[in-house]
mmCIF file of C-alpha atoms in Angstrom:
data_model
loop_
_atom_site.group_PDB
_atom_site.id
_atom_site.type_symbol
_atom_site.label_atom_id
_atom_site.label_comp_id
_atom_site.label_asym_id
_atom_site.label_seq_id
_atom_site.Cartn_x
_atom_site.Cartn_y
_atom_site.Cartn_z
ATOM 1 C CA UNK A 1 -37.733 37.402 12.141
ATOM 2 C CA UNK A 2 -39.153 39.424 14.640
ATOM 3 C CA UNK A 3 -42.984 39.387 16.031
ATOM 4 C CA UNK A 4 -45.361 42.150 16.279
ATOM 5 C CA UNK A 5 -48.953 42.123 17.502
ATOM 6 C CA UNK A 6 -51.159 43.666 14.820
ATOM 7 C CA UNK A 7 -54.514 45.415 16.565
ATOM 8 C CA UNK A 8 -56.129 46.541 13.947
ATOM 9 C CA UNK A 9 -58.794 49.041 13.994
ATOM 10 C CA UNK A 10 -62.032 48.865 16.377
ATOM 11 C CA UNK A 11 -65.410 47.688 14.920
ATOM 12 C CA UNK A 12 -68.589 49.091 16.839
ATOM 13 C CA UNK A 13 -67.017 49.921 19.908
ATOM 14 C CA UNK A 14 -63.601 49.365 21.727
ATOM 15 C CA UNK A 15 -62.247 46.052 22.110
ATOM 16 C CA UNK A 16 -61.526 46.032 25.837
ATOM 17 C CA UNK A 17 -59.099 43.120 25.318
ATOM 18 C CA UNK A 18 -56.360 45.187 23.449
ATOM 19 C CA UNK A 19 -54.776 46.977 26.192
ATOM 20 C CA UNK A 20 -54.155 43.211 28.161
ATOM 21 C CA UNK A 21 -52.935 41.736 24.616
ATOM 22 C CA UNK A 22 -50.197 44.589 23.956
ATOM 23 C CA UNK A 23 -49.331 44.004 27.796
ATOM 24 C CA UNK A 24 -48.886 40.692 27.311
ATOM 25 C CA UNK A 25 -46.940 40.734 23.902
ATOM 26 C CA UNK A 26 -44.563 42.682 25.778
ATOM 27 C CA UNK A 27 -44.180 41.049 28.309
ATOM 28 C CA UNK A 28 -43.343 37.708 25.769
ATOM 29 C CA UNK A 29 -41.033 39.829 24.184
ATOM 30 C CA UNK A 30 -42.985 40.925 21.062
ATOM 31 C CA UNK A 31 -40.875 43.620 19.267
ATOM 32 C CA UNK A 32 -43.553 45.948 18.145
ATOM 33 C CA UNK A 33 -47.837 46.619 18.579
ATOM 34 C CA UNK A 34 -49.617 48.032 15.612
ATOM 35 C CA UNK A 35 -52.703 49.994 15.327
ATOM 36 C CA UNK A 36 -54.843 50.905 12.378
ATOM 37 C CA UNK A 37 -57.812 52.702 11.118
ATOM 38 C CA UNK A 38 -60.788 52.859 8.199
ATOM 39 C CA UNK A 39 -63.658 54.715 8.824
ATOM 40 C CA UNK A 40 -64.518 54.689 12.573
ATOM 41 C CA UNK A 41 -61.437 54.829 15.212
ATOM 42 C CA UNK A 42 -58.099 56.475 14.604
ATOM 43 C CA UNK A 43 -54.564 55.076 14.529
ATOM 44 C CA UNK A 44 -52.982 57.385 17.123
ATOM 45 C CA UNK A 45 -55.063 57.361 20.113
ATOM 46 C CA UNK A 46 -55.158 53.743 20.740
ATOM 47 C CA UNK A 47 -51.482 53.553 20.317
ATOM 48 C CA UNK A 48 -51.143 56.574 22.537
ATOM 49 C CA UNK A 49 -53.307 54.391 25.055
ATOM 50 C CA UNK A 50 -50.761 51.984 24.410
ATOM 51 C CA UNK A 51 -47.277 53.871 24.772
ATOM 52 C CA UNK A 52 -48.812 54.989 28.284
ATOM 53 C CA UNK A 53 -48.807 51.291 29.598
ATOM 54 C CA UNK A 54 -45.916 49.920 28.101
ATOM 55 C CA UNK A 55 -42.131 50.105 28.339
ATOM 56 C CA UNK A 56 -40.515 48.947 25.677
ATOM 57 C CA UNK A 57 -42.295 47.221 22.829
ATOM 58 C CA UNK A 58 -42.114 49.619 19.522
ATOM 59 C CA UNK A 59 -45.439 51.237 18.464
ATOM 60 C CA UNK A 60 -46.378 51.784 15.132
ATOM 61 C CA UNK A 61 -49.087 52.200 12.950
ATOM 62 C CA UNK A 62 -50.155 49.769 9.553
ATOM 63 C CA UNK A 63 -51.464 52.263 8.378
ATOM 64 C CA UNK A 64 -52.482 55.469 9.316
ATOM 65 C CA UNK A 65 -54.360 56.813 5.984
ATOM 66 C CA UNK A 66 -52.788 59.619 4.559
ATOM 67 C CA UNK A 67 -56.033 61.381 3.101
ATOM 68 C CA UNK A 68 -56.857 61.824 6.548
ATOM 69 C CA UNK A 69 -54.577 64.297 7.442
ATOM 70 C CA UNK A 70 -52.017 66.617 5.602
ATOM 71 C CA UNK A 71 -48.536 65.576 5.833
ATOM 72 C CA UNK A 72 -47.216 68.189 8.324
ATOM 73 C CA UNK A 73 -49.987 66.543 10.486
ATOM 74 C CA UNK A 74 -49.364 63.163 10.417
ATOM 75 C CA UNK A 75 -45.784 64.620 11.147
ATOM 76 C CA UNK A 76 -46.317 66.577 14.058
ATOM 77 C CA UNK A 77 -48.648 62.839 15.153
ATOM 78 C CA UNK A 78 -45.870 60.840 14.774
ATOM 79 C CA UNK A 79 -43.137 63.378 16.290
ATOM 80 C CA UNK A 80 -45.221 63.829 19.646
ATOM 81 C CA UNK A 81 -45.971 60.361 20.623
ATOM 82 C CA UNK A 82 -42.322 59.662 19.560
ATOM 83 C CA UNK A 83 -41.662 61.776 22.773
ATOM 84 C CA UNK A 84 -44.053 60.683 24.412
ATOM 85 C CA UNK A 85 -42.958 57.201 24.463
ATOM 86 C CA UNK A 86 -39.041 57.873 24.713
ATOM 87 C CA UNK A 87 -38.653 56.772 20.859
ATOM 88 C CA UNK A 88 -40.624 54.089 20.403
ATOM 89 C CA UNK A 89 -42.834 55.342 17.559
ATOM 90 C CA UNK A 90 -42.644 54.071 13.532
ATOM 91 C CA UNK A 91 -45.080 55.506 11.177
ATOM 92 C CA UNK A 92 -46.698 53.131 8.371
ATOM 93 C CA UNK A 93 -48.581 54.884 5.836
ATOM 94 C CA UNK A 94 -51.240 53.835 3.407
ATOM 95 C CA UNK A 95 -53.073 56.060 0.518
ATOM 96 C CA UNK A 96 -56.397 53.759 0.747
ATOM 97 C CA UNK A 97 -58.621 53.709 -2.430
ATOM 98 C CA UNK A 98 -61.144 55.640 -4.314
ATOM 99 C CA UNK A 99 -63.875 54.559 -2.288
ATOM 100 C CA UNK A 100 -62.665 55.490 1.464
ATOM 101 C CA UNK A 101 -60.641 58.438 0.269
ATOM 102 C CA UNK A 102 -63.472 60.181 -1.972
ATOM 103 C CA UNK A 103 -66.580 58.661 0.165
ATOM 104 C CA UNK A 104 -65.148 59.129 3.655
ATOM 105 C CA UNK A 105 -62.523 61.766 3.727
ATOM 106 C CA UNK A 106 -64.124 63.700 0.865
ATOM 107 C CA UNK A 107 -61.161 63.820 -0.365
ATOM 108 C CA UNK A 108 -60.326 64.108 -4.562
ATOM 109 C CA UNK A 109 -58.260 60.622 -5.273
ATOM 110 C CA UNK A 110 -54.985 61.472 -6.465
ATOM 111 C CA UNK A 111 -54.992 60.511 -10.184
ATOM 112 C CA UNK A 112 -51.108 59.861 -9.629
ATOM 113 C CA UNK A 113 -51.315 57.835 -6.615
ATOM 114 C CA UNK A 114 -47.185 57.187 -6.724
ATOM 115 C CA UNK A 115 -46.165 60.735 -7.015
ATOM 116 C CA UNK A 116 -48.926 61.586 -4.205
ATOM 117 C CA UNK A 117 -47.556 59.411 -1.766
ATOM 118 C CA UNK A 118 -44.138 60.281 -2.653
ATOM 119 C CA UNK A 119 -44.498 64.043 -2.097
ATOM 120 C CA UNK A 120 -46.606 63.458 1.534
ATOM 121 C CA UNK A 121 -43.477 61.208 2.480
ATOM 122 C CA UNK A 122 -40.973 64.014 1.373
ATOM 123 C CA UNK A 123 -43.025 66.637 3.580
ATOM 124 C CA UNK A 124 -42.860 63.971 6.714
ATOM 125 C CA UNK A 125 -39.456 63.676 6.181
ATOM 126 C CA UNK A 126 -38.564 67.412 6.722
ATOM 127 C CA UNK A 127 -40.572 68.202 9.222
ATOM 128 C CA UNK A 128 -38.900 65.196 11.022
ATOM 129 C CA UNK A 129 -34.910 66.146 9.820
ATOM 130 C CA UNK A 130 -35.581 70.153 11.118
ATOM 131 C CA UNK A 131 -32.951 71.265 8.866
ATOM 132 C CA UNK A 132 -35.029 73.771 7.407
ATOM 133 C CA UNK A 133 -38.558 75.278 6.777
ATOM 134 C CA UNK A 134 -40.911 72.909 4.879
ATOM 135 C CA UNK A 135 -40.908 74.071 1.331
ATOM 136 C CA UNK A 136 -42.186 71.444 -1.261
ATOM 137 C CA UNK A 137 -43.585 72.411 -4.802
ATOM 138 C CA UNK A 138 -45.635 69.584 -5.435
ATOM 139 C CA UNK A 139 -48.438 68.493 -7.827
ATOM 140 C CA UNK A 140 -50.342 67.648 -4.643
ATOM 141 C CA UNK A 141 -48.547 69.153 -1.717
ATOM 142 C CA UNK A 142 -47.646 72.914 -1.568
ATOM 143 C CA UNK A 143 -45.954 74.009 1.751
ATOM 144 C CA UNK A 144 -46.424 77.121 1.628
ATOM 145 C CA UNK A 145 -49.807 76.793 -0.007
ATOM 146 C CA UNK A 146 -49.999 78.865 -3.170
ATOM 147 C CA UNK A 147 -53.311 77.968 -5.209
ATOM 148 C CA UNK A 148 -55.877 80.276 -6.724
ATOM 149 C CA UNK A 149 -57.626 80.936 -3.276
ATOM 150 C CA UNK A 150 -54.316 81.536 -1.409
ATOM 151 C CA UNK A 151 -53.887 84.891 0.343
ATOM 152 C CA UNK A 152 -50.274 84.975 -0.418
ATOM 153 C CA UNK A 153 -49.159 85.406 3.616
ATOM 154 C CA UNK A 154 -47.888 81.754 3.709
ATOM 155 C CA UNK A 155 -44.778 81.991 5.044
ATOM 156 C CA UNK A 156 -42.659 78.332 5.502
ATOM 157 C CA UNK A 157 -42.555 77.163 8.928
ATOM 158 C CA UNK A 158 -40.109 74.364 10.626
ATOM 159 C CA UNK A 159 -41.545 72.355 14.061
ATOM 160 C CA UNK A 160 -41.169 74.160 17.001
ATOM 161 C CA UNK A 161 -40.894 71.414 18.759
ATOM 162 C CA UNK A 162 -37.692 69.414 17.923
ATOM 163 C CA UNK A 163 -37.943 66.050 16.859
ATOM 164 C CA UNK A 164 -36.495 63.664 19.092
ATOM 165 C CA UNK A 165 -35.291 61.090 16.101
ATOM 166 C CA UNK A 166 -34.991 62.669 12.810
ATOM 167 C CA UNK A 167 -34.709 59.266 10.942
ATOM 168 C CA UNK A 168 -37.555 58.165 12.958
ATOM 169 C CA UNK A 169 -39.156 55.355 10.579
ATOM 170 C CA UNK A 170 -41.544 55.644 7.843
ATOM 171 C CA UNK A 171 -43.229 52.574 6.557
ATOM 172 C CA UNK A 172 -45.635 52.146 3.807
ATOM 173 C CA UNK A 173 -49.035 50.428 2.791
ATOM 174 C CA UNK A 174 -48.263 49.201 -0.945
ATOM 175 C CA UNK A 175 -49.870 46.717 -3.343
ATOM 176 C CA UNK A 176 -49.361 47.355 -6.729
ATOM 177 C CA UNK A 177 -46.107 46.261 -8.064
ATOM 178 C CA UNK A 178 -45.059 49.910 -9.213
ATOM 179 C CA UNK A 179 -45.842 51.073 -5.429
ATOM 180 C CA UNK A 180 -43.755 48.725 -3.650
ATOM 181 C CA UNK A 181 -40.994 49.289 -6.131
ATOM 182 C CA UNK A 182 -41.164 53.275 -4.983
ATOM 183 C CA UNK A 183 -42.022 52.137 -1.249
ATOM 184 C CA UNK A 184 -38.207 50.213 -1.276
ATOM 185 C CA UNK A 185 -36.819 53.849 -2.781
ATOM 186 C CA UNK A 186 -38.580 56.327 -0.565
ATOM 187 C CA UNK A 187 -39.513 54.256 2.488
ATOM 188 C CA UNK A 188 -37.853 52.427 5.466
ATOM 189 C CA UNK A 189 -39.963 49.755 5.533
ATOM 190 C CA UNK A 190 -42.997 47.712 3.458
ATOM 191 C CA UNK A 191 -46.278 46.818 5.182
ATOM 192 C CA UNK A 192 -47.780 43.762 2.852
ATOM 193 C CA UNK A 193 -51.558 43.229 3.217
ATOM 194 C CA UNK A 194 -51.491 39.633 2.230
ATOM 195 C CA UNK A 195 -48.085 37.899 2.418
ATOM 196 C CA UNK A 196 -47.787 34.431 1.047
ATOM 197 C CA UNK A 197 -44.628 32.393 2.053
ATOM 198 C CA UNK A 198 -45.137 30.204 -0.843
ATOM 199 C CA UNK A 199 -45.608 33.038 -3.784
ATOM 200 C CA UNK A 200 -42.986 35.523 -2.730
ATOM 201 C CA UNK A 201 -42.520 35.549 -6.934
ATOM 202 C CA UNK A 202 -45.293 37.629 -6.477
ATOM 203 C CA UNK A 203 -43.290 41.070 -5.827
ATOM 204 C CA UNK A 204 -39.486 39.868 -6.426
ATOM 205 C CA UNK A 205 -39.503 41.998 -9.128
ATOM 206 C CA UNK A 206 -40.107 45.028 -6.887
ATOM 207 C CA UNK A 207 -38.100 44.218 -4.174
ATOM 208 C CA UNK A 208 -34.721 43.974 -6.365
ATOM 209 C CA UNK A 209 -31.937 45.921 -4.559
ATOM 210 C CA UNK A 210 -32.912 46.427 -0.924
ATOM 211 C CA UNK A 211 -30.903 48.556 0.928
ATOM 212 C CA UNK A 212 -29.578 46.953 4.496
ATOM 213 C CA UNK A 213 -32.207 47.043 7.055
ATOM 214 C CA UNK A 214 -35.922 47.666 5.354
ATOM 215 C CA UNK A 215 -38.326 46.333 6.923
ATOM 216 C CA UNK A 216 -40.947 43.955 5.225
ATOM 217 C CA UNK A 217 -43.587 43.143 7.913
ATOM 218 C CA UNK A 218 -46.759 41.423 6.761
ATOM 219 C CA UNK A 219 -49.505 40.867 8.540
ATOM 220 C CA UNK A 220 -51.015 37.393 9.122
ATOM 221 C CA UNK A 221 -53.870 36.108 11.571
ATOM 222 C CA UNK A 222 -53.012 33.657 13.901
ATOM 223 C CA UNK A 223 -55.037 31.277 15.836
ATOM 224 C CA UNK A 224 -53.669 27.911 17.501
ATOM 225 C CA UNK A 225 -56.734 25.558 17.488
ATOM 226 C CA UNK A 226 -57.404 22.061 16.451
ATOM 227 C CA UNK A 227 -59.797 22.433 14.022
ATOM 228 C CA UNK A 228 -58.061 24.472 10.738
ATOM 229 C CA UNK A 229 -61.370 24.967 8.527
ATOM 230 C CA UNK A 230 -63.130 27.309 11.689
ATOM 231 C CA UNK A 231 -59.882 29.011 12.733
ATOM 232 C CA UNK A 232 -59.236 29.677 8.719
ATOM 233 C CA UNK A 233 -63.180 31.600 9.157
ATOM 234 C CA UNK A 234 -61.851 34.594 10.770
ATOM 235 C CA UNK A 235 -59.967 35.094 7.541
ATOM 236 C CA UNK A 236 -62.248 34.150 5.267
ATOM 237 C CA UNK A 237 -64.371 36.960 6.601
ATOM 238 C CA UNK A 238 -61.796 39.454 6.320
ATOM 239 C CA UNK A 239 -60.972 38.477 3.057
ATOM 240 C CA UNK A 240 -64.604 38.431 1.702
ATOM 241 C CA UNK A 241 -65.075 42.067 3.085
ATOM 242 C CA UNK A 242 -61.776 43.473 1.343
ATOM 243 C CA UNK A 243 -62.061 41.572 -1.954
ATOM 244 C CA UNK A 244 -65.571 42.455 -2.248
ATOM 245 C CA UNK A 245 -66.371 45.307 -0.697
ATOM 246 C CA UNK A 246 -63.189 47.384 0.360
ATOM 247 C CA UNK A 247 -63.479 49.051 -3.125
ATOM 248 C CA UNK A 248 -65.590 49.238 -6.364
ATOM 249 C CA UNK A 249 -66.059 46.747 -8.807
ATOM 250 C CA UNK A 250 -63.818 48.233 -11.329
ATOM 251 C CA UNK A 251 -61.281 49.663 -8.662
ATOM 252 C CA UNK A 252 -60.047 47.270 -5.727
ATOM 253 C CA UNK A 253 -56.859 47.243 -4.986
ATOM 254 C CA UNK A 254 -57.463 44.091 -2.474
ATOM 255 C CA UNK A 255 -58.793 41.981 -5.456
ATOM 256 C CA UNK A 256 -56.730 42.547 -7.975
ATOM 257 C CA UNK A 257 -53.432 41.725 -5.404
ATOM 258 C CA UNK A 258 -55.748 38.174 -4.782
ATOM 259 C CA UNK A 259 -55.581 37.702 -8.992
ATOM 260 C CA UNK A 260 -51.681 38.614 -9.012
ATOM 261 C CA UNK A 261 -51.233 35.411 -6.161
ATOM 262 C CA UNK A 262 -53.155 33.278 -8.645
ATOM 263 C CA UNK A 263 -56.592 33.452 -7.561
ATOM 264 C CA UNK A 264 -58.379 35.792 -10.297
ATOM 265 C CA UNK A 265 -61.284 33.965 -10.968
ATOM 266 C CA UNK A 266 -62.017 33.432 -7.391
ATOM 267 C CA UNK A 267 -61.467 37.090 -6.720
ATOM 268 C CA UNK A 268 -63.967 38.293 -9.276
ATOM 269 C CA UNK A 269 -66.480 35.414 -8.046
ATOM 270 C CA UNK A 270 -66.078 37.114 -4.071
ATOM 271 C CA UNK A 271 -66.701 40.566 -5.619
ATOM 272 C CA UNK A 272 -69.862 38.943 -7.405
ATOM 273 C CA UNK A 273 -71.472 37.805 -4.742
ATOM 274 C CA UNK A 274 -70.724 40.701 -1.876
ATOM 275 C CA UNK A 275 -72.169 43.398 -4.034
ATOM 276 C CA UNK A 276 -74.998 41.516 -5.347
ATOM 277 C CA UNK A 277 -75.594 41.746 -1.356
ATOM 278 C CA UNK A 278 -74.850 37.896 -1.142
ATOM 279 C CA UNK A 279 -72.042 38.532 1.800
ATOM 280 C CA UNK A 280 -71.982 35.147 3.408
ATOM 281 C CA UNK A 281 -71.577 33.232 0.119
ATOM 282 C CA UNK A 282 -69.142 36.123 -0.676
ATOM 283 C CA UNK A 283 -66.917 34.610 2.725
ATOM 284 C CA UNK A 284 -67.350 31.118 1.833
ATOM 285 C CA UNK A 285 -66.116 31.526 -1.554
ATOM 286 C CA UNK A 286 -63.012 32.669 -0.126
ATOM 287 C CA UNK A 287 -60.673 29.423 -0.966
ATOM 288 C CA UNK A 288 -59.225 27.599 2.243
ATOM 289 C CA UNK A 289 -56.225 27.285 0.357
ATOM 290 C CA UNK A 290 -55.258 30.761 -0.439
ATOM 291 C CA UNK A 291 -56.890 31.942 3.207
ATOM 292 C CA UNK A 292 -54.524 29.461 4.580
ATOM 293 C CA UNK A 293 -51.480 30.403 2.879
ATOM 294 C CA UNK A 294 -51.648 34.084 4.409
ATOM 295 C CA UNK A 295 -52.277 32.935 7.875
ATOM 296 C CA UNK A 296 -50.893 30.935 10.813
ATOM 297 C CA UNK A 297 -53.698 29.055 11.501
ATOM 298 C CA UNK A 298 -54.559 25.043 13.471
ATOM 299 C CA UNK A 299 -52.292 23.028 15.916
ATOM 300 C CA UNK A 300 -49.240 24.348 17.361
ATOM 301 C CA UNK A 301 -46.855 21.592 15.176
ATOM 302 C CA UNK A 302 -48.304 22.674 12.334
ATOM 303 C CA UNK A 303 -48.073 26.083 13.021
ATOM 304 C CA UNK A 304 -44.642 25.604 13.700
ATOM 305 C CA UNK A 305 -43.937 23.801 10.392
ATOM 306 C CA UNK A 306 -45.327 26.598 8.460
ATOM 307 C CA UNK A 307 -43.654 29.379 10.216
ATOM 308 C CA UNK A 308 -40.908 28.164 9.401
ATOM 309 C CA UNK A 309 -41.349 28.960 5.282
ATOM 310 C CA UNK A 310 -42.363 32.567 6.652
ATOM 311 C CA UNK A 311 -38.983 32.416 8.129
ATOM 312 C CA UNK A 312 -37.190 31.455 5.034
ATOM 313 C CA UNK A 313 -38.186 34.347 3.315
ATOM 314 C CA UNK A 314 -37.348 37.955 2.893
ATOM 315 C CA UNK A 315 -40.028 39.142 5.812
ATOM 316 C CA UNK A 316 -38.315 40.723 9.015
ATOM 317 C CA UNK A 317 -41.415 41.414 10.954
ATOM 318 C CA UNK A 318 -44.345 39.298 10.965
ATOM 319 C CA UNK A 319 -47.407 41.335 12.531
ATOM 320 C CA UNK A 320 -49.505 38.999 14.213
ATOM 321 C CA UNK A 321 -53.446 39.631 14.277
ATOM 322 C CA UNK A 322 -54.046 37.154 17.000
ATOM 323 C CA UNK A 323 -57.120 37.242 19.465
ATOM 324 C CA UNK A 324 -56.013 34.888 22.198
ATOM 325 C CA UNK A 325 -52.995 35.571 24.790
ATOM 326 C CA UNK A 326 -52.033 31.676 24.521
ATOM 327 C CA UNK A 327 -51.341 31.993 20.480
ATOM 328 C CA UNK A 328 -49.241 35.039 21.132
ATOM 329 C CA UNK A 329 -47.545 32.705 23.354
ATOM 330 C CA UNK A 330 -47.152 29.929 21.189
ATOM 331 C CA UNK A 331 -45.788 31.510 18.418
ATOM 332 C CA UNK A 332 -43.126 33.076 20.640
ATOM 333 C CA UNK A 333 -41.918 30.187 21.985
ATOM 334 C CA UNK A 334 -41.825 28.905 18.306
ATOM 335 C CA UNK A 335 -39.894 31.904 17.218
ATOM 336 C CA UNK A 336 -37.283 32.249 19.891
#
């Protein structure tokens, strides 16, 4: 199982720390750094930051949202720091919800999210192979755009600039159990939000029939401290903020994952209380158990027992949100 150091995206301003951290995770022998992005900083630019003071680690993205950009976009993205960085770049997807995608982007949410995202992956993927001009005739991407309002000069178009890997790799954001089912078709790899080493029931319908060398690569904050019940706060508070408010009552994606791993109830309580504006109960109804099972969290032997179930499992890359330089070490040592 390899390691990667999951960044995330910024809050108010830039976390000055990053930069040191993916230096560092390098230097341990981390595999890969990940950036991300919601509704304030980009997925690209830190990673760019990145690629400029690094050597070797992998850089990717988990997830880069695809109502952000068109396809041929996120392509030509992807293709240039994969240059830039002498072919270090992977490029993890994620469609996002109703709520970010209509309320941020302004963007219409696709009413078939799986064909969507399996058309915006089809147009990455041949602007990346070059063996052609981009034609695709989709419900919800047309290259060479032909709606109502088109002039009718479109004319198809390859990269100018040739990729340097054409099977550079695509990963994918998925939840639902129909969309990780496609992600194992269409994609190289699976990016799992929450990722319990005791549940992996939970999607072993949808992961029948992998083909040799996908990539599953949760993410899971770490934190090597003595006392579990305040490291296990850090995740309590990002699990209060997805389950109750990354979404709309009748529409998050986050929550109803949290009822598939056996947690309904609790789920629908966290949504209760964060938009009834009641956000710190909303965090401390987050169960310890279920914030514990998706994290790496308290002293280093116990760490190391539980790793060891992560190991056991089906998961090739764990991405590790960690905010300390001595837990990155830890878990390396425990790993190696």
């Amino acid at each position: 199982m390899r390691l990667g150091l999951a960044l995330g995206y910024w809050g108010r301003c830039p976390d000055l720390g990053h930069l040191a951290l993916a230096q560092e995770a390098e230097r341990l022998g981390y595999d890969s750094v990940w950036t991300a992005e919601a509704w304030g900083s980009d997925a690209f630019t830190p990673l760019t930051w990145i690629a400029a003071h690094t050597s070797r680690i992998r850089l990717g993205t988990a997830v880069a949202q695809m109502a952000a950009r068109s396809p041929v976009t996120t392509a030509m993205h992807a293709l240039t720091l994969d240059h830039l960085s002498g072919g270090r770049m992977m490029l993890g997807l994620g469609l996002s919800g109703p709520q970010v995608v209509e309320g941020w982007y302004g963007r219409p949410f696709p009413k078939s999210p799986l064909t969507a995202t399996r058309e915006y992956v089809e147009v990455v993927r041949q602007v990346l192979r070059r063996e052609g001009p981009v034609e695709v005739r989709g419900d919800f991407h047309a290259h060479p755009y032909t709606g109502e309002d088109a002039t009718g000069l479109g004319k198809p178009l390859k990269p100018i600039t040739h990729p340097l890997r054409a099977d550079l790799p695509v990963l994918l954001g998925a939840e639902g159990p129909k969309n990780v089912a496609q992600t194992t078709r269409i994609a190289d790899g699976w990016l799992p939000l929450y990722w319990s080493p005791l549940r992996t029931d939970v999607y072993e319908a949808s992961l029948t029939g992998l083909r040799d060398g996908f990539a599953i690569a949760p993410m899971a904050r770490a934190k090597v401290c003595d006392d579990v019940a305040e490291g296990l706060l850090p995740v309590k508070a990002m699990l209060g903020f997805y389950i109750g408010g990354m979404g709309h009552a009748a529409r998050n994606f986050h929550a109803d994952l949290m009822a598939r791993m056996g947690y309904a109830e609790e789920a629908r309580r966290i949504q209760e209380l964060f938009l009834a504006g009641r956000r710190e109960e909303a965090v401390l109804a987050v169960p310890d158990a279920f914030a514990d099972e998706i994290s790496l969290v308290g002293p280093r032997a116990r760490i190391a027992e539980r790793l060891d179930a992560w190991r056991r499992g089906p998961v090739t890359d764990l991405l590790v949100l960690a905010p300390d330089p001595h837990t990155l070490r830890v878990l390396a040592e425990l790993n190696s």
